[in-house]
XYZ file of C-alpha atoms in Angstrom:
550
model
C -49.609 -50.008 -8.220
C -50.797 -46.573 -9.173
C -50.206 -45.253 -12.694
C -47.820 -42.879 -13.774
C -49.268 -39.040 -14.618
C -49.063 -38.381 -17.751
C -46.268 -36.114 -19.018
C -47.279 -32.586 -20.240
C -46.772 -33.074 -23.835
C -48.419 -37.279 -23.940
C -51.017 -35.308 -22.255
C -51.826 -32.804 -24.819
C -51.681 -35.572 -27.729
C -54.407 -37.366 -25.683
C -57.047 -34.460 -25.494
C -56.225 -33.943 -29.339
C -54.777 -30.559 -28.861
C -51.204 -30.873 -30.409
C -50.472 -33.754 -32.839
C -47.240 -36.873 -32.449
C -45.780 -34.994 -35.151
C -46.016 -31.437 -33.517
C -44.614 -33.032 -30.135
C -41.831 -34.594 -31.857
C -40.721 -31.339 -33.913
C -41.521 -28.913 -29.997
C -38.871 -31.522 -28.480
C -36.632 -31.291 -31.316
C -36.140 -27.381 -31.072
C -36.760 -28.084 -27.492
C -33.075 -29.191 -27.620
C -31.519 -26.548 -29.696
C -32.898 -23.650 -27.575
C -33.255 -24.766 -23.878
C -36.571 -23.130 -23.648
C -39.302 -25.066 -21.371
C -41.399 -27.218 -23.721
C -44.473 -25.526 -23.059
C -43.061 -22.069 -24.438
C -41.369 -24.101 -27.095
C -45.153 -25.222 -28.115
C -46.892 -21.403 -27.629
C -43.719 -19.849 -29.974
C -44.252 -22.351 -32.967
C -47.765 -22.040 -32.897
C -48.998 -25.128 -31.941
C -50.893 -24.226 -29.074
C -51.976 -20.936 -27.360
C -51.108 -19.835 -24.067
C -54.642 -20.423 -22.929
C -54.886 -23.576 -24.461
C -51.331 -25.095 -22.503
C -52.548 -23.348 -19.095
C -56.350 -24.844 -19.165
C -54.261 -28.020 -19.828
C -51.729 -27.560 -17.127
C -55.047 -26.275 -14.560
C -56.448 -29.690 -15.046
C -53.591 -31.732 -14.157
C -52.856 -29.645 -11.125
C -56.623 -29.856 -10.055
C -56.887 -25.777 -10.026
C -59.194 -23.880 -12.070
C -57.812 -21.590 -14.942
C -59.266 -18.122 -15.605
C -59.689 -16.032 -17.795
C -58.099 -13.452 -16.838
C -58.746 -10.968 -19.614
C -62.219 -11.163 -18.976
C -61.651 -10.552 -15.374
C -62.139 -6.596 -14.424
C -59.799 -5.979 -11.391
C -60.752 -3.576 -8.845
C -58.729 -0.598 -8.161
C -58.921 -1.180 -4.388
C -57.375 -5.186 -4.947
C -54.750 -3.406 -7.166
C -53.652 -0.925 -4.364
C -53.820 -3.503 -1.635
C -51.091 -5.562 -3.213
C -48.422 -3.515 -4.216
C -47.075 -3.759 -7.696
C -43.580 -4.748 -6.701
C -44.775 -7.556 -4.435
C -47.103 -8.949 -6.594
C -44.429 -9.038 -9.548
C -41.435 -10.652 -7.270
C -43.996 -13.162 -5.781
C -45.516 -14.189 -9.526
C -49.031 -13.920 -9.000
C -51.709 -10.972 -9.844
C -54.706 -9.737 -7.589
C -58.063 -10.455 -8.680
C -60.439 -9.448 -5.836
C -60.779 -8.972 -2.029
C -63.980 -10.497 -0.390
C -64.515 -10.601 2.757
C -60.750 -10.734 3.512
C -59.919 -13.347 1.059
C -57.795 -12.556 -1.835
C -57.889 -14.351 -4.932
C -55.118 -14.505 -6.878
C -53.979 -15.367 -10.694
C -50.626 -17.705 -10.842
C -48.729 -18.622 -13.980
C -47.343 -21.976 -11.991
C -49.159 -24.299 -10.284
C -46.436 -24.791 -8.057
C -46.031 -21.255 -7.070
C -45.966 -21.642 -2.969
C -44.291 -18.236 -2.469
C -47.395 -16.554 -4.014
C -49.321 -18.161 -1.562
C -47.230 -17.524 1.358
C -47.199 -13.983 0.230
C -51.093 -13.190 -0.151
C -51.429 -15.396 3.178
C -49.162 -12.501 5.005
C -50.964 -9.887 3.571
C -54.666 -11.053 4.604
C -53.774 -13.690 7.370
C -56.364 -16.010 5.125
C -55.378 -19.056 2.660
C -56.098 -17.271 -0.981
C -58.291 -18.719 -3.288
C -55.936 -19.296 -6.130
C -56.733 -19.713 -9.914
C -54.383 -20.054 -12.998
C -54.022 -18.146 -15.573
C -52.082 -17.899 -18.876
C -48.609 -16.564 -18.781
C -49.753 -13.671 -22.378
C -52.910 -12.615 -19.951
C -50.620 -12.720 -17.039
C -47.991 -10.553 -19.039
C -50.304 -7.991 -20.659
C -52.858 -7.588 -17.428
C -50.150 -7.058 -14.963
C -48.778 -4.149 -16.634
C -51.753 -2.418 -18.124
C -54.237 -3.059 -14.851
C -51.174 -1.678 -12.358
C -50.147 1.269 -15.150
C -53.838 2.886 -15.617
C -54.045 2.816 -11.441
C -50.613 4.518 -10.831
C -51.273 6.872 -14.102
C -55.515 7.227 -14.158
C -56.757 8.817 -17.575
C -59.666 10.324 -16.491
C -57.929 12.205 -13.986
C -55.797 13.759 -15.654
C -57.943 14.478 -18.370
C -59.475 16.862 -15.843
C -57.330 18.501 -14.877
C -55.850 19.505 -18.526
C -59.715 20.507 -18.842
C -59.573 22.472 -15.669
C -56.121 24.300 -16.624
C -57.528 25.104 -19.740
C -60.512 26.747 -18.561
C -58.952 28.296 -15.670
C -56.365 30.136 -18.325
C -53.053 28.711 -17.124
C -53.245 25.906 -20.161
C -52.410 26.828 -23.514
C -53.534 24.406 -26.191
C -50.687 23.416 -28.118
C -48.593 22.930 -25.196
C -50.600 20.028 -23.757
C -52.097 18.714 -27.042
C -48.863 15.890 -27.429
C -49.646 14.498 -24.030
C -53.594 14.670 -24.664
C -53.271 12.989 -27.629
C -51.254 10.103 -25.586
C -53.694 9.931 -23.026
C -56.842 9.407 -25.516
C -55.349 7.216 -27.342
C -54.429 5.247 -23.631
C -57.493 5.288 -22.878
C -59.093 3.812 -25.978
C -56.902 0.682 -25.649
C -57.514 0.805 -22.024
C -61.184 0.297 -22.730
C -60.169 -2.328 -25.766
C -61.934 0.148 -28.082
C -61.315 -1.227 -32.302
C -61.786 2.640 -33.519
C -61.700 6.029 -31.805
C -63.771 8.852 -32.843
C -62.602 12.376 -32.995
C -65.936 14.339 -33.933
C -65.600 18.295 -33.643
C -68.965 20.094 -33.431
C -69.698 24.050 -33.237
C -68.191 24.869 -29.647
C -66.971 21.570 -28.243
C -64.861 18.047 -29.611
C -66.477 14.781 -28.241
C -64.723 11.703 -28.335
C -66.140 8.346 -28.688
C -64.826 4.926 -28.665
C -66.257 1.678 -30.547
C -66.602 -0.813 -27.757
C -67.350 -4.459 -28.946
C -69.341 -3.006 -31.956
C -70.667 -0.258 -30.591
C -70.017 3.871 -30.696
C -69.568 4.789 -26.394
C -68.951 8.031 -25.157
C -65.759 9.126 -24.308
C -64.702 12.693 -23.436
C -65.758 16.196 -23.729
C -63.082 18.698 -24.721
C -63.195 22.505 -25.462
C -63.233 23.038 -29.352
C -59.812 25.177 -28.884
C -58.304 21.633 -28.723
C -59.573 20.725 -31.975
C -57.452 21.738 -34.799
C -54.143 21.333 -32.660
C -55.003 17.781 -31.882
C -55.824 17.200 -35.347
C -52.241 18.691 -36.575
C -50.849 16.300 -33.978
C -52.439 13.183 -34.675
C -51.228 13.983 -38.739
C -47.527 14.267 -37.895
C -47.705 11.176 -36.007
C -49.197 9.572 -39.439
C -47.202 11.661 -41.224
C -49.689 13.331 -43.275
C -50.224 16.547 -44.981
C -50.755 19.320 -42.001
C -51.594 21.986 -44.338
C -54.196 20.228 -45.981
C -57.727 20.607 -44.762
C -59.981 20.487 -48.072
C -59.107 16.995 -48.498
C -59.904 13.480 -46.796
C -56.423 11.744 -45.818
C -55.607 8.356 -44.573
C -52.698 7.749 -43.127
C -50.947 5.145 -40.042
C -49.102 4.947 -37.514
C -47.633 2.344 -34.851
C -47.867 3.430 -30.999
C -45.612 1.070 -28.744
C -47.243 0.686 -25.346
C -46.748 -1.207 -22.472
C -44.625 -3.718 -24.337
C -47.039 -4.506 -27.400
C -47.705 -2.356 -30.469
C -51.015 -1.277 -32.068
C -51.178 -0.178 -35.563
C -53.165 3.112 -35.983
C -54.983 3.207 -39.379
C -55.876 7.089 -39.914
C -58.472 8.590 -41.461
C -59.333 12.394 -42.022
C -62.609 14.199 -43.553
C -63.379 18.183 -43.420
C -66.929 19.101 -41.765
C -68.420 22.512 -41.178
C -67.149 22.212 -37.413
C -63.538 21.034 -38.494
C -61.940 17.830 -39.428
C -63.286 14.660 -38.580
C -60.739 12.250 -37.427
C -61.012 8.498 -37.274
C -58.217 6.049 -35.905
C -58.647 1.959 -36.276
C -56.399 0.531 -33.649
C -55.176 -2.859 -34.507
C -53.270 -4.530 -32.062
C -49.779 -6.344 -33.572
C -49.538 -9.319 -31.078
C -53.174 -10.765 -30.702
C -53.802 -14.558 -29.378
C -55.526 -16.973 -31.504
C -58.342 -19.260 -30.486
C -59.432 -22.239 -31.778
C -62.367 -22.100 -34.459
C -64.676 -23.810 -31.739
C -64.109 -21.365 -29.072
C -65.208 -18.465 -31.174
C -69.052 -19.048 -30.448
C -69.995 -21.368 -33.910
C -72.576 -24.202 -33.962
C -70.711 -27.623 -34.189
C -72.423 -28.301 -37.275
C -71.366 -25.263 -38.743
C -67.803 -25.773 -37.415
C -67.499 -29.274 -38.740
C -68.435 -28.306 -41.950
C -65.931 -25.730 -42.342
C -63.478 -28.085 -41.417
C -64.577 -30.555 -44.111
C -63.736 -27.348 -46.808
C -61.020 -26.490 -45.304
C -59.794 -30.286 -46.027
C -60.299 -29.664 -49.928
C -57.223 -29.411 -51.913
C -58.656 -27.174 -54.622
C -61.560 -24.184 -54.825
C -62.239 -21.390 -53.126
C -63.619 -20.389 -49.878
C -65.238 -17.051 -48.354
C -65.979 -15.576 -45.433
C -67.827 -12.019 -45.694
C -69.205 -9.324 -43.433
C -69.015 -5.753 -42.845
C -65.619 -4.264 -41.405
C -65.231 -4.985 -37.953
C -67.260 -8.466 -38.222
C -64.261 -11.001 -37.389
C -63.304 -11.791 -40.665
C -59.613 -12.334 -40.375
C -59.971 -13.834 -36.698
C -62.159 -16.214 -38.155
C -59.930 -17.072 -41.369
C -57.048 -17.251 -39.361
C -58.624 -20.000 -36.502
C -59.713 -21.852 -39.692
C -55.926 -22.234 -40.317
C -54.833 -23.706 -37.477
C -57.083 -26.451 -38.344
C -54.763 -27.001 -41.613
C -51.589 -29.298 -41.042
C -48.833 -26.215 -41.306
C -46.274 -29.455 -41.556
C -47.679 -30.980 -45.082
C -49.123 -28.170 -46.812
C -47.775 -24.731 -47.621
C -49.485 -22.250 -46.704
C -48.789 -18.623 -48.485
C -50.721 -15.117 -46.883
C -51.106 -11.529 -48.126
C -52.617 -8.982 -45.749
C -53.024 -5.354 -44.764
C -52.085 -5.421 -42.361
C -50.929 -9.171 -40.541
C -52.627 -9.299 -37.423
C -51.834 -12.516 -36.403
C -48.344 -14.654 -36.950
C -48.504 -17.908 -36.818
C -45.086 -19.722 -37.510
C -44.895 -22.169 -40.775
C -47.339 -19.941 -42.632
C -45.223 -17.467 -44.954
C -46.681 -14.250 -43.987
C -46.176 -11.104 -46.551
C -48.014 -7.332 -45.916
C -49.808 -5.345 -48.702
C -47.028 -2.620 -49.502
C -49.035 -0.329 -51.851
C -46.007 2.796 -52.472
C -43.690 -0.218 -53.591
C -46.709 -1.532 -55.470
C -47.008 -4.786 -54.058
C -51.037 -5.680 -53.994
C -53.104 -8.546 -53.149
C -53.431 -8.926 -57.000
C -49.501 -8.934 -57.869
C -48.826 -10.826 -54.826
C -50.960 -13.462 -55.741
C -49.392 -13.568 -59.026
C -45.793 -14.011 -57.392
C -47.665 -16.307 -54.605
C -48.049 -19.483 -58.111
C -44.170 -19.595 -58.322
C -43.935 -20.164 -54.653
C -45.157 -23.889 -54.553
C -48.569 -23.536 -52.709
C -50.941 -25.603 -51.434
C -53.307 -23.064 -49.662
C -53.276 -19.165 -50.388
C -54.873 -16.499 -48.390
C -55.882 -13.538 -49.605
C -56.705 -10.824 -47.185
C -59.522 -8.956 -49.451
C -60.481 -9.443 -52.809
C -61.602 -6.179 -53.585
C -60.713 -5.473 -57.452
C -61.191 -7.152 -60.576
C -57.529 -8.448 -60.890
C -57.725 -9.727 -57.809
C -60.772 -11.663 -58.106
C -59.502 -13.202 -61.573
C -56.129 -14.688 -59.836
C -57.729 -16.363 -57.500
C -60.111 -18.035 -59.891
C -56.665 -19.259 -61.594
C -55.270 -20.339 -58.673
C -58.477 -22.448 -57.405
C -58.726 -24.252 -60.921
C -54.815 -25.256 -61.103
C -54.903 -26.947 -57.716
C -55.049 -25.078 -54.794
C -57.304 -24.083 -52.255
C -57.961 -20.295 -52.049
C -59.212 -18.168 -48.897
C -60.417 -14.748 -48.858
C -62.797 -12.287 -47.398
C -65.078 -10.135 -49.289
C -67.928 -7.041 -48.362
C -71.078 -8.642 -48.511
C -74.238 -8.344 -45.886
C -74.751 -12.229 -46.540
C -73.563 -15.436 -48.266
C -75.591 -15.383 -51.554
C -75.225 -12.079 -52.066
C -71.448 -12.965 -52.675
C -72.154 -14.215 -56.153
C -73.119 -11.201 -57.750
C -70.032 -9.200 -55.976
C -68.173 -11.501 -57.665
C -69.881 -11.774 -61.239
C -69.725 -7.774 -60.943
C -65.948 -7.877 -60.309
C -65.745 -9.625 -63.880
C -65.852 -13.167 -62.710
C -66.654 -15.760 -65.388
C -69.881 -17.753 -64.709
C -68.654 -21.142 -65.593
C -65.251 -20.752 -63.757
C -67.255 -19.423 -60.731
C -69.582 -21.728 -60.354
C -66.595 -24.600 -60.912
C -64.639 -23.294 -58.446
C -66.273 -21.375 -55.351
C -66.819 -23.966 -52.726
C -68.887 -22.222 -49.865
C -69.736 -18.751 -48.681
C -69.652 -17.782 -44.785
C -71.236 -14.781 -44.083
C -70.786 -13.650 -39.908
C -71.612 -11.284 -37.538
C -70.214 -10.468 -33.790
C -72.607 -10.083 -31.200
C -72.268 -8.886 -28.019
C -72.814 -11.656 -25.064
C -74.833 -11.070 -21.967
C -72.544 -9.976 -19.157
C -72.471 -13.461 -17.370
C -72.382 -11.705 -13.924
C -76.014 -9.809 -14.062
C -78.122 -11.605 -16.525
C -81.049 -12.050 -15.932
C -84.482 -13.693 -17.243
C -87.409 -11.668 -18.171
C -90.883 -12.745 -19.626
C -90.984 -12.117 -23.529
C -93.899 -10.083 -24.742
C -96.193 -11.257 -27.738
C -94.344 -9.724 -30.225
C -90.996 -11.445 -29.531
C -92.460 -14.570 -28.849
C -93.562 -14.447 -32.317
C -90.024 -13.637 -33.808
C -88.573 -16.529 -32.155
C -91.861 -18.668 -33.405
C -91.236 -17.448 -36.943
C -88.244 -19.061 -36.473
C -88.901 -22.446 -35.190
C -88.235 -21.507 -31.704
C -90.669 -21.761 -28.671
C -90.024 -19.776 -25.722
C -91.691 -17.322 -23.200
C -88.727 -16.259 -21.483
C -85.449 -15.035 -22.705
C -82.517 -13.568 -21.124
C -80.911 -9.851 -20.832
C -77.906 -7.940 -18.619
C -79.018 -5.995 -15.619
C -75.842 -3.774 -16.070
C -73.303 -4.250 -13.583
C -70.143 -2.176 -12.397
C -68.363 -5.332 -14.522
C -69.784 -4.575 -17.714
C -70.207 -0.474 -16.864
C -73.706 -0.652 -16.809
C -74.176 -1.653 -20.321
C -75.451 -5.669 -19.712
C -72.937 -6.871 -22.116
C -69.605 -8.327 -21.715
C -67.786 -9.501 -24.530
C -69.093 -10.966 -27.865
C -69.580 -14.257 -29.909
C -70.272 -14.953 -33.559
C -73.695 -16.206 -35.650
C -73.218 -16.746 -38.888
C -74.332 -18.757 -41.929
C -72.961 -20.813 -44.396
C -73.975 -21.345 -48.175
C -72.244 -24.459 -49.687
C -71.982 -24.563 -53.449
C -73.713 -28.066 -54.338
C -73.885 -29.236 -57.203
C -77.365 -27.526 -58.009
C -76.378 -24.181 -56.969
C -73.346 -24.223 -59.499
C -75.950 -24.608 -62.239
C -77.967 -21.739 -61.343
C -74.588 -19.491 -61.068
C -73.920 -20.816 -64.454
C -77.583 -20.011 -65.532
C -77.665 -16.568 -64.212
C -80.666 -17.623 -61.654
C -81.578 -14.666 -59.024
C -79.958 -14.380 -55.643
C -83.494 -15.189 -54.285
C -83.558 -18.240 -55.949
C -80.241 -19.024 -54.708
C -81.040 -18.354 -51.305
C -84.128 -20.544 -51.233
C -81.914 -23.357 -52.698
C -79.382 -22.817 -50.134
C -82.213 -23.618 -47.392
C -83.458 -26.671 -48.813
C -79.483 -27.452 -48.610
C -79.832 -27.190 -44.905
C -78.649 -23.579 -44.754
C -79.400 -21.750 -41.128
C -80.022 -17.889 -42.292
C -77.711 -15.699 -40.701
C -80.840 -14.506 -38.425
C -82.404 -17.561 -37.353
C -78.581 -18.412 -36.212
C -78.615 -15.679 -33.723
C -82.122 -16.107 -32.470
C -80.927 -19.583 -31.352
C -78.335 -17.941 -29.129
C -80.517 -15.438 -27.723
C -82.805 -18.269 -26.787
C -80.003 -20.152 -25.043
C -79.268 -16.858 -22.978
C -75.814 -16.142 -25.131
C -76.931 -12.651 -26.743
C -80.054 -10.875 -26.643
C -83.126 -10.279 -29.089
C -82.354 -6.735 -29.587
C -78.833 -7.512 -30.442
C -79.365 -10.207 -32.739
C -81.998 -7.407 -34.496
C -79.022 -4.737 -34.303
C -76.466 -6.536 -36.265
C -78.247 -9.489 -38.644
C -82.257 -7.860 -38.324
């Protein structure tokens, strides 16, 4: 007699992705709101939308994709229209050869395939893919084909130059259109720099400054005045740096602009962070760490009391890290407390507040308010003052386990950041648990890598660090990754734990060399030496491990 398939949520429990207890409290709300159980798990957190359709893939026999790291072609997208594609619940992924492959959210979808069937007279290759990808790809892929920024860039250009454009009239929906554009390209920061005749534009694309968009300098200080009313910020002030923010609403998520001006000889510089509101959170293993590294994490992020930090320069993952390392926590037993600035990610039993600086609520008063709340783990989003850095001392040696980030190029050199924010030796060294210091590297675009025969030189930069290899691995540059070789990016990193030795030489004042050498008889893997390891197993490349840890 054959056995009975699993149900969805016995099947979760069984590959160790959701918990008895998190089932059981899914099924309870289950029955209060109506909602499907696997959107019932996704809303409280317990699982991502990746996570549930990999699952679902499995049982169905399909395979799941990722569809955010899929680059659709313009052609696919005009082949299927929008409307038919959105009635029959699947997306377009590519034409080949006339066969369509095609994204669905359920397994069970036959109209989809009836549909792409009509439209190419072929069976489609079919592939599932998470209903947030699903959501968010759909509209964005089918909005920048009907509306294409570059286009119409031009032709503002054109009509400028051609004198039936005047400046300020267009600037609003120039503005709009950059900005588009940057999030089209998932740029983190967009550059406004203004030089003697012209304004370039450039866009930080997994790490790295690429260029944008030439426009005539007449655009300059109108954009400018633009972009500070929409931050409402001083117009009239030019002497001065400003900062300033604003949230754009786009395609049904928001992104959180973080503003920042500075006068130059050409005009004002203008910066913009973009922080997206609604981002999906991965799993601590998914995010490119060693398992060694990942099970020790865990193990500290276990301990009931101390404190633990991850460090790096803005932009390094931080947060994304910090907040994976949660999920590992049971939400259901311990209460977790979180001050940031701003919250990128929500994640539902973790009490969530935002730095409010006018109203004067810090990361240091917070933190004070955050002891009469009945904690078990706090989160601090930066320590990055004195007052800051003295709470969370307090709140590590009364009981409960602190988690922060801090500015620091590597682990060790945490400990004098810290003794220079007024830390006390001996409560230091009694209460900091382990330092992660990380980097994000960008991966070889898995679609043109290639191997290539190291020279002498690089052979002996592996050697130097333990590794023996003539051949390593690079991107061709593809129409998928625009040429560049890269394609998304993964973290090295290294962690310092605080043994029992190490706390002595905090205490004794020792050197940060000294540390350091300590830390690698500990079993430390320098920061370095992590991501020549992945360059040797073809995940990054030499020259980008030397960019961002050399």
């Amino acid at each position: 007699m054959a056995q009975a398939p699993l149900r969805i949520g016995d099947l979760l429990v069984a590959k160790g992705l959701l918990s008895k207890k998190q089932l059981n409290i899914a099924l309870i709300q289950q029955r209060v709101t109506g909602a499907i159980l696997g959107e019932t798990l996704i809303s409280l957190g317990f699982l991502t939308a990746p996570e549930f359709a990999r699952t679902i893939a499995k049982q169905f026999g399909l395979e799941y994709l990722e569809l955010r790291s899929v680059t659709i072609a313009d052609e696919t997208l005009r082949f299927v229209p929008k409307e038919v594609a959105k009635k029959n619940g699947y997306i377009p992924l590519a034409l080949h050869e006339g066969t369509l492959s095609i994204g669905v959210t359920n397994p069970s979808n036959i109209v989809a395939l009836d549909s792409a069937r009509n439209l190419t007279g072929k069976s489609p290759r079919v592939y599932l893919v998470d209903q947030d990808s699903y959501n968010d790809i759909m509209e964005s892929a089918y909005y920048f084909v009907e509306h294409p920024v570059h286009r119409r860039l031009e032709e503002l250009n054109s009509g400028f130059r051609n004198g039936g454009v005047v400046p300020g009239a267009i600037v609003p929906e120039l503005t709009e259109l950059l900005l588009m554009d940057g999030i089209r390209r998932q740029a983190t920061d967009i550059h406004f720099t203004p030089s003697k005749e012209v304004l370039h534009v450039f866009y930080r694309i997994d790490g790295v400054l690429t260029y944008g968009h030439c426009l005539p300098g007449a655009f300059q200080s109108s954009l400018v005045s633009r972009i500070k009313i929409m931050a409402q910020m001083d117009i009239a002030e030019q002497r001065l740096p400003q900062d300033g923010s604003y949230t754009l609403a786009f395609l049904s998520k928001k992104y959180d602009l973080r503003i920042s001006t500075v006068p130059s000889i050409h005009g004002e510089i203008v910066v913009i962070r973009v922080l997206s509101t609604s981002g999906s959170l991965m799993r601590i293993n998914t995010l490119g760490f060693s398992d060694t590294l990942v099970a020790t994490m865990r193990r500290l992020f276990a301990k009931s009391h101390g404190i633990v930090l991850i460090t790096g320069p803005t932009g390094s993952g931080k947060t994304t890290t910090l907040y994976s390392y949660l999920r590992e926590i049971d939400l259901l037993e311990r209460n977790v407390i979180t001050v940031e600035d701003p919250v990128e990610y929500r994640l539902n039993f973790v009490r969530q507040t935002e730095v409010n600086e006018k109203a004067g609520y810090t990361f240091a008063s917070s933190a004070r308010s955050f002891m009469r709340q009945d904690p078990d783990v706090m989160l601090l989003g930066e320590i990055r003052d004195s007052e800051t850095a003295q709470i969370a001392i307090r709140a590590s040696i009364t009981g409960h386990l602190v988690l922060s980030t801090l500015h620091t190029n590597d682990a060790v050199t945490a400990i004098p950041r810290l003794l220079d924010l007024g830390m006390d030796k001996l409560l230091l060294s009694s209460s900091l648990l382990a330092v992660m210091a990380q980097r994000l590297a960008r991966r070889i675009c898995h679609r043109c890598k290639e191997e290539y025969d190291l020279d002498v030189v690089d052979q002996a930069l592996f050697s130097k660090a333990g590794i023996t290899i003539t051949r390593a691995f690079r991107g061709a540059g593809c129409d998928s990754c625009d040429g560049g070789g890269y394609a998304g990016r993964t973290c090295i990193a290294e962690v310092m734990i605080v043994t029992g030795e190490i706390r002595e030489m905090i205490f004794a004042g020792a050197s940060t060399g000294a540390i350091f050498k300590t830390a690698l008889k500990g079993g430390m893997i320098p920061l370095y030496v992590d991501g020549l390891r992945k360059a040797a197993a073809g995940e990054t490349t030499l020259q980008e491990v030397q960019r961002v840890a050399g």
